[in-house]
Amino acid sequence: MTEPTFAGQVSRWYEQHARDLPWREPGVSPWAILVSEVMLQQTPVARVLPAWQAWLDRWPTPAALAADSPAEAIRMWGRLGYPRRAVRLRECAVAIVERHGGDVPDRLEQLLALPGVGTYTARAVAAFAYGQRHPVVDTNVRRVVCRAVAGEPDAGPATRPADLVATEELLPVEPAAAALASAAIMELGAVVCTARSPRCGACPVEATCAWRASGQVAPAGPTRRPQRYAGTDRQVRGLLLGVLREATGPVPHQRLDQVWADDVQRARALAGLVTDGLVEPVGERAFRLIGDGPPAPVAG
């Protein structure tokens, strides 16, 4: 299997079968692509679609978001989950305005220096917004490369430097073709080469897939299961944030006490929201979303 053959086959498949997603449309701004990449982390596409459009309707540019409060970013984030992403995205917008005149930078090192932008997001924006040649590696890409090239069933829980190298070796030399191939490999992992139910008969590289040739040996370790949500601190945090998002001012402690019966767990969840920079105390017995109003008075 040669590099151009793999990239070319997957790219041709993508051009015929890719999902019609709005952030893939021609002319979509780098800011819109950056927002989509942040929202899509650990959140299904179906939930992201309406949130992404509403976000861009309100804040079509980094400058628009930077001029608003972090509390409003948290409110607009709604129930997408992992709301710290909303605060970091606003911090990213502020940095883009201050460092780059309001334009999302196109150099990888500048993208990596933005708040909340890591290895994956920086390379995704460079490739998908600016057509550059970078290995864009998420869970789906690692799975495809691990199976098709290495013949292994599972790529493991985290991206390693070796994953970037293995993916880059598959990309065409020409930047635009490489960016297309990056999107195509990711899409293949998302809709065909899935973790639990791969549709090998629909795969454009089935004939040369090393894992398919090996007989599709199952992973040696236990299958990763979705994390439990009910009864966890995550659920309590979400309930507390729900009350605070709906409020127009500080929320008395007594109101928050009604959210969850377990005093210890509720206090722990609320303290975590404060530590994460999502919520701030107002006086001794009230709380609000971070930055939701004038600075809270300092107790003297």
XYZ file of C-alpha atoms in Angstrom, residues 19-233:
215
model
C -21.657 14.265 5.492
C -23.059 17.668 4.586
C -21.872 19.741 7.555
C -22.025 23.550 7.557
C -18.467 24.115 8.751
C -17.259 22.262 5.638
C -18.953 24.663 3.225
C -16.705 26.772 0.957
C -16.041 30.219 2.347
C -16.645 29.338 5.997
C -14.401 31.548 8.123
C -11.431 30.246 10.114
C -13.219 31.463 13.254
C -16.275 29.349 12.436
C -14.036 26.322 11.880
C -12.217 26.944 15.165
C -15.555 27.150 17.012
C -16.715 23.898 15.413
C -13.534 22.071 16.386
C -13.813 23.173 20.021
C -17.492 22.223 20.213
C -16.976 18.838 18.566
C -14.536 17.689 21.227
C -16.388 14.965 23.173
C -19.766 16.158 21.833
C -21.793 14.468 19.046
C -22.316 16.300 15.768
C -26.107 16.341 16.161
C -25.842 18.323 19.399
C -23.198 20.666 18.033
C -25.067 21.735 14.882
C -27.687 24.050 16.472
C -25.266 25.330 19.122
C -22.618 26.178 16.508
C -25.092 28.145 14.395
C -26.503 30.019 17.395
C -22.989 30.842 18.611
C -21.937 32.272 15.246
C -25.196 34.170 14.846
C -24.390 35.963 18.082
C -20.596 36.150 17.786
C -19.600 35.941 14.102
C -16.057 37.108 14.823
C -13.528 36.728 17.643
C -13.894 40.440 18.403
C -17.634 40.052 18.981
C -17.101 37.292 21.543
C -14.153 39.062 23.180
C -16.358 42.103 23.819
C -18.923 40.020 25.704
C -18.657 38.502 29.182
C -17.526 34.978 30.041
C -20.924 34.518 31.715
C -22.673 34.990 28.381
C -20.352 32.452 26.763
C -21.305 29.921 29.453
C -24.997 30.677 28.924
C -24.745 30.195 25.168
C -22.839 26.951 25.660
C -25.993 25.551 27.189
C -25.859 21.807 27.765
C -23.109 20.863 25.341
C -21.098 19.567 28.284
C -17.620 20.408 29.560
C -18.526 24.129 29.859
C -14.948 25.118 30.645
C -14.568 25.014 26.844
C -16.837 28.071 26.586
C -14.626 30.117 28.895
C -11.472 29.009 27.117
C -13.001 29.804 23.743
C -13.729 33.336 24.920
C -10.172 33.620 26.271
C -9.006 32.435 22.862
C -11.085 35.159 21.180
C -9.552 37.803 23.457
C -6.054 36.571 22.594
C -6.839 36.595 18.864
C -7.964 40.224 19.131
C -5.003 41.308 21.239
C -2.269 39.391 19.400
C -3.573 39.091 15.829
C -5.880 42.011 15.228
C -8.997 39.861 15.398
C -7.961 37.366 12.689
C -7.439 33.691 13.503
C -3.714 33.121 12.855
C -2.616 30.726 10.132
C 0.746 29.666 11.563
C 0.762 26.478 13.607
C 2.956 27.870 16.377
C 0.650 30.870 16.778
C -2.415 28.642 16.925
C -0.766 26.435 19.541
C -0.085 29.519 21.681
C -3.786 30.432 21.918
C -5.634 29.613 25.165
C -7.482 26.317 25.002
C -5.990 25.330 21.645
C -4.043 22.082 21.779
C -2.229 19.830 19.352
C -5.353 18.552 17.632
C -7.295 21.820 17.372
C -4.320 23.835 16.104
C -3.602 21.351 13.326
C -7.282 21.022 12.455
C -7.643 24.789 11.975
C -4.392 25.007 9.996
C -5.531 22.193 7.698
C -9.270 22.790 7.355
C -9.310 26.600 7.462
C -6.031 27.319 5.671
C -5.431 24.196 3.557
C -2.068 23.362 5.099
C -0.311 20.017 5.348
C -0.443 18.841 8.964
C -1.366 15.499 10.519
C -4.772 16.090 12.110
C -5.120 13.231 14.570
C -8.163 12.498 16.711
C -9.588 9.205 17.967
C -11.156 8.402 14.600
C -7.955 9.041 12.656
C -5.870 6.986 15.056
C -8.276 4.085 14.707
C -8.191 4.142 10.895
C -4.406 4.374 10.701
C -3.916 1.762 13.405
C -6.192 -0.707 11.641
C -5.438 -0.037 7.990
C -1.673 0.347 8.317
C -0.552 -1.381 11.525
C -3.189 -4.107 11.586
C -4.074 -3.408 15.207
C -7.709 -3.205 16.365
C -7.372 -0.264 18.745
C -5.071 2.742 18.864
C -5.220 3.237 22.635
C -6.679 6.044 24.737
C -4.420 8.998 23.891
C -2.576 10.489 20.929
C 1.171 9.874 20.937
C 3.916 11.514 18.871
C 4.132 8.275 16.900
C 0.509 8.734 15.830
C 1.334 12.123 14.308
C 4.284 10.620 12.440
C 2.288 7.642 11.143
C -0.530 9.878 9.924
C 1.754 12.424 8.291
C 3.441 9.648 6.299
C 0.082 8.910 4.647
C -0.572 12.493 3.530
C 0.129 13.713 -0.013
C 2.915 16.256 -0.371
C 0.683 18.935 -1.889
C -0.917 20.946 0.986
C -4.456 21.143 -0.370
C -4.528 17.427 -1.135
C -3.116 16.703 2.316
C -5.817 18.815 3.979
C -8.476 16.943 2.015
C -6.968 13.600 2.992
C -6.925 14.645 6.655
C -10.642 15.400 6.540
C -11.301 12.182 4.638
C -9.462 9.886 7.073
C -11.292 11.489 9.974
C -14.664 11.059 8.277
C -13.900 7.445 7.457
C -13.254 6.724 11.127
C -16.397 8.568 12.192
C -18.896 6.848 9.907
C -17.335 3.618 8.553
C -14.337 2.433 10.567
C -16.131 2.879 13.873
C -14.976 1.466 17.189
C -17.774 -1.017 17.836
C -19.413 -1.781 14.478
C -17.066 -1.139 11.552
C -18.702 -1.362 8.105
C -15.751 -2.872 6.287
C -17.779 -3.557 3.156
C -18.236 0.182 2.680
C -14.576 1.055 3.265
C -12.544 2.337 0.285
C -9.351 0.687 1.582
C -10.858 -2.646 2.615
C -8.770 -4.558 0.071
C -5.485 -3.309 1.534
C -6.473 -2.994 5.207
C -3.951 -4.784 7.404
C -6.494 -5.374 10.179
C -8.984 -6.862 7.722
C -6.257 -9.125 6.354
C -5.416 -10.330 9.866
C -8.972 -11.511 10.416
C -10.074 -8.464 12.435
C -8.626 -9.686 15.708
C -10.515 -8.132 18.623
C -8.700 -5.868 21.123
C -6.853 -7.761 23.839
C -7.998 -5.514 26.688
C -11.489 -4.674 27.942
C -13.722 -2.564 25.712
C -13.950 1.035 26.919
C -17.415 1.785 28.278
C -19.161 5.174 28.324
C -18.667 7.027 31.582
C -21.543 6.921 34.046
C -23.320 10.272 34.467
C -26.285 9.775 36.804
C -25.390 10.549 40.397
C -21.900 11.848 39.607
C -20.381 15.229 40.423
